mmCIF file of C-alpha atoms in Angstrom:
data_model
loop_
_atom_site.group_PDB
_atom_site.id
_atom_site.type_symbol
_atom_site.label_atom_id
_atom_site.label_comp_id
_atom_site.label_asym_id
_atom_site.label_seq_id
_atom_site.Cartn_x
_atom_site.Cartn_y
_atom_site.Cartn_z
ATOM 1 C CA UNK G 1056 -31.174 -26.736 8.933
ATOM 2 C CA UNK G 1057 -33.563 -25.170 6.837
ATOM 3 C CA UNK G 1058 -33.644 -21.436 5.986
ATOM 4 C CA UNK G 1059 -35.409 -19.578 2.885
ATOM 5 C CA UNK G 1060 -33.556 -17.300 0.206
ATOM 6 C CA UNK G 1061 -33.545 -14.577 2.298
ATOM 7 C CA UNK G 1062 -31.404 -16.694 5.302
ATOM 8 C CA UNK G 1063 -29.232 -17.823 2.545
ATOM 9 C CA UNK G 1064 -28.391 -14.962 0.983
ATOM 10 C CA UNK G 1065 -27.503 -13.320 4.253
ATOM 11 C CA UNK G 1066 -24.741 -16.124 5.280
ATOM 12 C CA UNK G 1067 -23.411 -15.698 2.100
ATOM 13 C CA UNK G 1068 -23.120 -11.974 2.568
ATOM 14 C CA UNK G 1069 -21.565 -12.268 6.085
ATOM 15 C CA UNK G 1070 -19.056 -14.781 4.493
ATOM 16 C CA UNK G 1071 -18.018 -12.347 2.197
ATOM 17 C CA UNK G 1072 -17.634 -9.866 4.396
ATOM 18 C CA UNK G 1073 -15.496 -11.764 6.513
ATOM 19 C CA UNK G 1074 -13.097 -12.119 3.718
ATOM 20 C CA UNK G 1075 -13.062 -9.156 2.728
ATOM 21 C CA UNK G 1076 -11.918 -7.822 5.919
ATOM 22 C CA UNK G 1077 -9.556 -10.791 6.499
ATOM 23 C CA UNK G 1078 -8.145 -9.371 2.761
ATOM 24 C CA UNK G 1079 -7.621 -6.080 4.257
ATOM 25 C CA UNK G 1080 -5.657 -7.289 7.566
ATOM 26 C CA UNK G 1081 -3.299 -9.196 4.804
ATOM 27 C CA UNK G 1082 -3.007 -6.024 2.508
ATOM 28 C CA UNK G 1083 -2.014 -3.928 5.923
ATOM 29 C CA UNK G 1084 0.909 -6.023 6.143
ATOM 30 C CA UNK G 1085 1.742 -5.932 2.715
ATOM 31 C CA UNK G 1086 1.611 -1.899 2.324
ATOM 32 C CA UNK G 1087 3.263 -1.382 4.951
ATOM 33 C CA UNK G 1088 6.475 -3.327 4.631
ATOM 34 C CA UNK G 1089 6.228 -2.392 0.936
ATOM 35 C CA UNK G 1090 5.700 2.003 2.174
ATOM 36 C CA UNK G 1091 2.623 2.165 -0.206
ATOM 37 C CA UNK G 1092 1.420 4.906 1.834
ATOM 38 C CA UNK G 1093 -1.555 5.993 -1.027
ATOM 39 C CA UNK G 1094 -2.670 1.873 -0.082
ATOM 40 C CA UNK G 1095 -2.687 2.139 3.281
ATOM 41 C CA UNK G 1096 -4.384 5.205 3.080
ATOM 42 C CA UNK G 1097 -6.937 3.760 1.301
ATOM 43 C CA UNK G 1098 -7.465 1.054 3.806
ATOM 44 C CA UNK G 1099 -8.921 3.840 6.601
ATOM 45 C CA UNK G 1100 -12.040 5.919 7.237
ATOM 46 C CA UNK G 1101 -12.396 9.559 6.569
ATOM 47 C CA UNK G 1102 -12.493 9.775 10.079
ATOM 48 C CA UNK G 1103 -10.129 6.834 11.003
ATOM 49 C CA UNK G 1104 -7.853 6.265 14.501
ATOM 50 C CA UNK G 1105 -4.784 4.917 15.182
ATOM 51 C CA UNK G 1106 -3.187 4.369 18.729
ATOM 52 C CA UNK G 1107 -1.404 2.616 21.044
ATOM 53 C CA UNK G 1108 -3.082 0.643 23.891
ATOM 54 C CA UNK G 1109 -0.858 2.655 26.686
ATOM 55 C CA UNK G 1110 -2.103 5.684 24.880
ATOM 56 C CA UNK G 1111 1.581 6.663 23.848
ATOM 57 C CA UNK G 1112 0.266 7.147 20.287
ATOM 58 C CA UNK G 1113 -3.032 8.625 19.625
ATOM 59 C CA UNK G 1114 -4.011 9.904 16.022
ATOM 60 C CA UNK G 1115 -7.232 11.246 14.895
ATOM 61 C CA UNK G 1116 -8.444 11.485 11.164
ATOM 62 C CA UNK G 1117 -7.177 9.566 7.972
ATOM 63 C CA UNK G 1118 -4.104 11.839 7.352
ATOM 64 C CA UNK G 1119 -3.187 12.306 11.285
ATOM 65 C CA UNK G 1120 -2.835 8.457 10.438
ATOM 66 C CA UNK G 1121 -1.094 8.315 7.768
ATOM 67 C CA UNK G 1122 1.308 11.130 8.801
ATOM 68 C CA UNK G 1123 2.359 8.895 11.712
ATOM 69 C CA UNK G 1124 2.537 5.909 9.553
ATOM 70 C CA UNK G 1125 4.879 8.091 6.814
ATOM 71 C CA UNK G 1126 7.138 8.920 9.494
ATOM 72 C CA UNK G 1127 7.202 5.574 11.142
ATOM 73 C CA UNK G 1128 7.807 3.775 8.265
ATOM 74 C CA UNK G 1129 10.884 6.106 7.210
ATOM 75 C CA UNK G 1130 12.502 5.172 10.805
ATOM 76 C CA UNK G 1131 12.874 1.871 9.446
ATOM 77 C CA UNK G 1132 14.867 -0.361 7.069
ATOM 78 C CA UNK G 1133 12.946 -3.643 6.116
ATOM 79 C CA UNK G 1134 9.787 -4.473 7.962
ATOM 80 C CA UNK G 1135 7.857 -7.696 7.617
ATOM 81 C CA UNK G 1136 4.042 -7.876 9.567
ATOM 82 C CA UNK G 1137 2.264 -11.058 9.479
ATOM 83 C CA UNK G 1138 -1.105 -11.445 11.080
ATOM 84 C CA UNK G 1139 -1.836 -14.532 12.805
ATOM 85 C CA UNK G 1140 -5.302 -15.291 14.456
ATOM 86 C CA UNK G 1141 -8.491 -13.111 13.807
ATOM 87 C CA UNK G 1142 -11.951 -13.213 15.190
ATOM 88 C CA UNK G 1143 -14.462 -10.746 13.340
ATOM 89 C CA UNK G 1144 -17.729 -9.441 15.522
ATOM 90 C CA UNK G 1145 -20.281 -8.325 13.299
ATOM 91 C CA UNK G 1146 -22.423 -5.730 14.653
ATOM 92 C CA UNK G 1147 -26.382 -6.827 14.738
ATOM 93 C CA UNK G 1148 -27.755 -3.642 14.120
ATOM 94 C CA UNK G 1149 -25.528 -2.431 12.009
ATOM 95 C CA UNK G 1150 -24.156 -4.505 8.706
ATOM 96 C CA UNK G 1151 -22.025 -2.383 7.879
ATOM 97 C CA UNK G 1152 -20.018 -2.524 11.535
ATOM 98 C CA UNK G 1153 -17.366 -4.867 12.740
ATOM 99 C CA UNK G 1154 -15.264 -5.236 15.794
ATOM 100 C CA UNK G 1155 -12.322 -7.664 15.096
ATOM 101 C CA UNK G 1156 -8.630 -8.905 17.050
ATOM 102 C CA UNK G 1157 -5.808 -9.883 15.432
ATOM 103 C CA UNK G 1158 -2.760 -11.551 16.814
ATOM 104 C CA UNK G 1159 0.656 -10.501 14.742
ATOM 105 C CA UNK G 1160 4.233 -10.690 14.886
ATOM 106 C CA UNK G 1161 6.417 -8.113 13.025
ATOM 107 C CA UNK G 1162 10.218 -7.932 12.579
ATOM 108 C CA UNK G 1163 11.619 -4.683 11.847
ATOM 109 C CA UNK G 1164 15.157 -3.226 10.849
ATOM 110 C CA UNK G 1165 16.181 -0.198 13.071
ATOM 111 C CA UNK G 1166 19.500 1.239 13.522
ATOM 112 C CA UNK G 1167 21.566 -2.199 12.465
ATOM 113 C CA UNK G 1168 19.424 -4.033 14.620
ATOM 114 C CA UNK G 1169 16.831 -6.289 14.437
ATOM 115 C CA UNK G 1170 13.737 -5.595 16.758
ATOM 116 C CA UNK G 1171 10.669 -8.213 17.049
ATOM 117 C CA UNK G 1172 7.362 -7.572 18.421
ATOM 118 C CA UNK G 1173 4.490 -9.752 19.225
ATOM 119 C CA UNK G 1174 1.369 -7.615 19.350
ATOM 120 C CA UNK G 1175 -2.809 -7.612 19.216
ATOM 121 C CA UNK G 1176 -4.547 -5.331 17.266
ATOM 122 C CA UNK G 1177 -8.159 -3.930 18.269
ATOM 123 C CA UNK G 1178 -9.788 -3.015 15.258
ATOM 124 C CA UNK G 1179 -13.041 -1.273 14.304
ATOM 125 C CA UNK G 1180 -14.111 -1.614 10.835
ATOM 126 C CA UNK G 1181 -16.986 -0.065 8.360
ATOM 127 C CA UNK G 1182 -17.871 -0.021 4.574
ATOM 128 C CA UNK G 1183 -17.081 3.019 3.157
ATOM 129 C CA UNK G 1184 -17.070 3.967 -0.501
ATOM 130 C CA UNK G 1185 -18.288 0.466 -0.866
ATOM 131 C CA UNK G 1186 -15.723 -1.538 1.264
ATOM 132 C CA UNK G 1187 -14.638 -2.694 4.241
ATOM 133 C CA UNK G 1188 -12.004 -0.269 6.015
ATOM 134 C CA UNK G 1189 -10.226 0.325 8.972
ATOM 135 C CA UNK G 1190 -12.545 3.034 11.515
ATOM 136 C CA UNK G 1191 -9.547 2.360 14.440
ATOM 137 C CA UNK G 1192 -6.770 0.118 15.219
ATOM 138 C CA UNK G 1193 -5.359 0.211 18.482
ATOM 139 C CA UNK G 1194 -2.363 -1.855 19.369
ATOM 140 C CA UNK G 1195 -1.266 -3.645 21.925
ATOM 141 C CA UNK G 1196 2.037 -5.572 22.422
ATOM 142 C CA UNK G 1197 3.104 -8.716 24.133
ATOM 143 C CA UNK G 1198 6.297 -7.676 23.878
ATOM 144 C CA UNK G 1199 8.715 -5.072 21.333
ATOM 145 C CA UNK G 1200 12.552 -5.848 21.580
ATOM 146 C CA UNK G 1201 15.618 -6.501 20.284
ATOM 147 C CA UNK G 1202 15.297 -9.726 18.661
ATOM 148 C CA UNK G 1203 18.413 -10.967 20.492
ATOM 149 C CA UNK G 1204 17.379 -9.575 23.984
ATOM 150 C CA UNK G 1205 13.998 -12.028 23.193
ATOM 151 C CA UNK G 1206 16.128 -15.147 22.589
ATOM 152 C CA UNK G 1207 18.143 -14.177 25.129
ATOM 153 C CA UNK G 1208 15.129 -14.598 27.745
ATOM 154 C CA UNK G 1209 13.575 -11.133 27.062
ATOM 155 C CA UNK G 1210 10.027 -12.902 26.802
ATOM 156 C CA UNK G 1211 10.248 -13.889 30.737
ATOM 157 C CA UNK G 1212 11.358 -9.898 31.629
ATOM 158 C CA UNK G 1213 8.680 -7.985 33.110
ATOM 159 C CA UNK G 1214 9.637 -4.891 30.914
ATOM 160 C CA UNK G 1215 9.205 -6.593 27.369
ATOM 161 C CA UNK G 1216 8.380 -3.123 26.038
ATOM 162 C CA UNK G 1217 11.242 -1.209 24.759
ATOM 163 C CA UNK G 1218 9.719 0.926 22.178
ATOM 164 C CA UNK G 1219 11.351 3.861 20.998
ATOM 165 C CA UNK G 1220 13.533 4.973 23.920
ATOM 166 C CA UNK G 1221 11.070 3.738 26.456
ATOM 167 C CA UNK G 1222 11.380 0.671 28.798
ATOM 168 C CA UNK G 1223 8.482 -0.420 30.431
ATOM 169 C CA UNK G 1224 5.933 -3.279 31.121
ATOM 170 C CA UNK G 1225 3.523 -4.568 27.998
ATOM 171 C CA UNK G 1226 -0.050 -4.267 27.805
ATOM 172 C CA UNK G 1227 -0.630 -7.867 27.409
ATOM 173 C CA UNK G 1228 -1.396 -10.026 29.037
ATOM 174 C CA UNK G 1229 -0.784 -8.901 32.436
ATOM 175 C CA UNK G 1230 -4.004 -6.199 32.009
ATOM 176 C CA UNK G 1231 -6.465 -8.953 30.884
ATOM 177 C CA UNK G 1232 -9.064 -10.110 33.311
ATOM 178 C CA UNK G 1233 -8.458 -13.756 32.688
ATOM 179 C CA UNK G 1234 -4.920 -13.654 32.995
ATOM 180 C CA UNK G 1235 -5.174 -11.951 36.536
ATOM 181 C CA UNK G 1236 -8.292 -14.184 37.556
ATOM 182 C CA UNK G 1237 -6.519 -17.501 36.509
ATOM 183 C CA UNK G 1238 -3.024 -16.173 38.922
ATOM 184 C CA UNK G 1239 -5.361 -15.287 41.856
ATOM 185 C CA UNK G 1240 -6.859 -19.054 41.783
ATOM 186 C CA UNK G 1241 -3.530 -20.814 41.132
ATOM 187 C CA UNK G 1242 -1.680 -18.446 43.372
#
């Protein structure tokens, strides 16, 4: 394949965006099982979101975010997040856009126990002040337990949600079109 400067120059650029952002999903982890709350603060938009997929948590503006971050992370003993997979979209129009998912796991003390969550994150990202930042992250979980009610068959339970006092069904991946599609065929 053949492409001048100007092709060239644009990969490269698109690669380095890519790790940046990829850089930022790994420093989310990090700041947050470490409570650097001035990091993670710097890791959003002026006019950042954070929610969950159910809409149980909806926050609006970098220190709405933070705010429910602060007091979420001081629930909590140790935390550890870990992204997994994660697929950028970069917006055509826009350079400076990106959609991305990420597929994570996090393990969290609460109350002498340890809870375990499998979750996606829907993110929005944008440069601002010269870097790539979170505009929203929405999340949605596979399941949020008690880590022994998961090895104790909690992952086959219809109501793998049990976040903070509530018990209900998970977003995923019972709401996704494929999952639904792919039952109705097999039956």
């Amino acid at each position: 394949m053949s492409e001048g400067s100007n092709g060239l120059s644009e990969r490269v650029a698109r690669l380095e965006a890519i790790e940046e952002i990829r850089d930022l999903i790994a420093r989310y982890g990090m700041a947050v099982d470490d409570r650097d709350v001035n990091g993670l603060a710097d890791m959003f938009t002026s006019d950042a979101k954070f929610g969950l997929a159910d809409g149980m948590v909806a926050n609006q503006g970098r220190q709405a975010v933070i705010d429910f971050y602060t007091d979420r992370m001081a629930a909590f003993g140790a935390t550890y997040h870990y992204p997994h997979s994660h697929v950028i979209d970069f917006d055509p129009d826009r350079p400076d856009h990106a959609t991305g998912m990420v597929n994570a796991h996090a393990e969290l003390a609460l109350d002498g126990r340890t809870l375990v969550t499998a979750l996606r994150y829907f993110d929005e990202y944008r440069v601002e002040g010269g870097r790539w930042c979170f505009v929203e992250r929405k999340v949605a979980m596979i399941y949020y337990m008690d880590m022994a009610e998961l090895t104790d068959g909690g992952l086959s339970e219809s109501d793998r949600k049990r976040y903070f006092g509530t018990v209900g069904p998970s977003e995923l991946p019972e709401s996704l079109d494929t999952w639904k599609k792919f039952f109705a065929e097999v039956g």
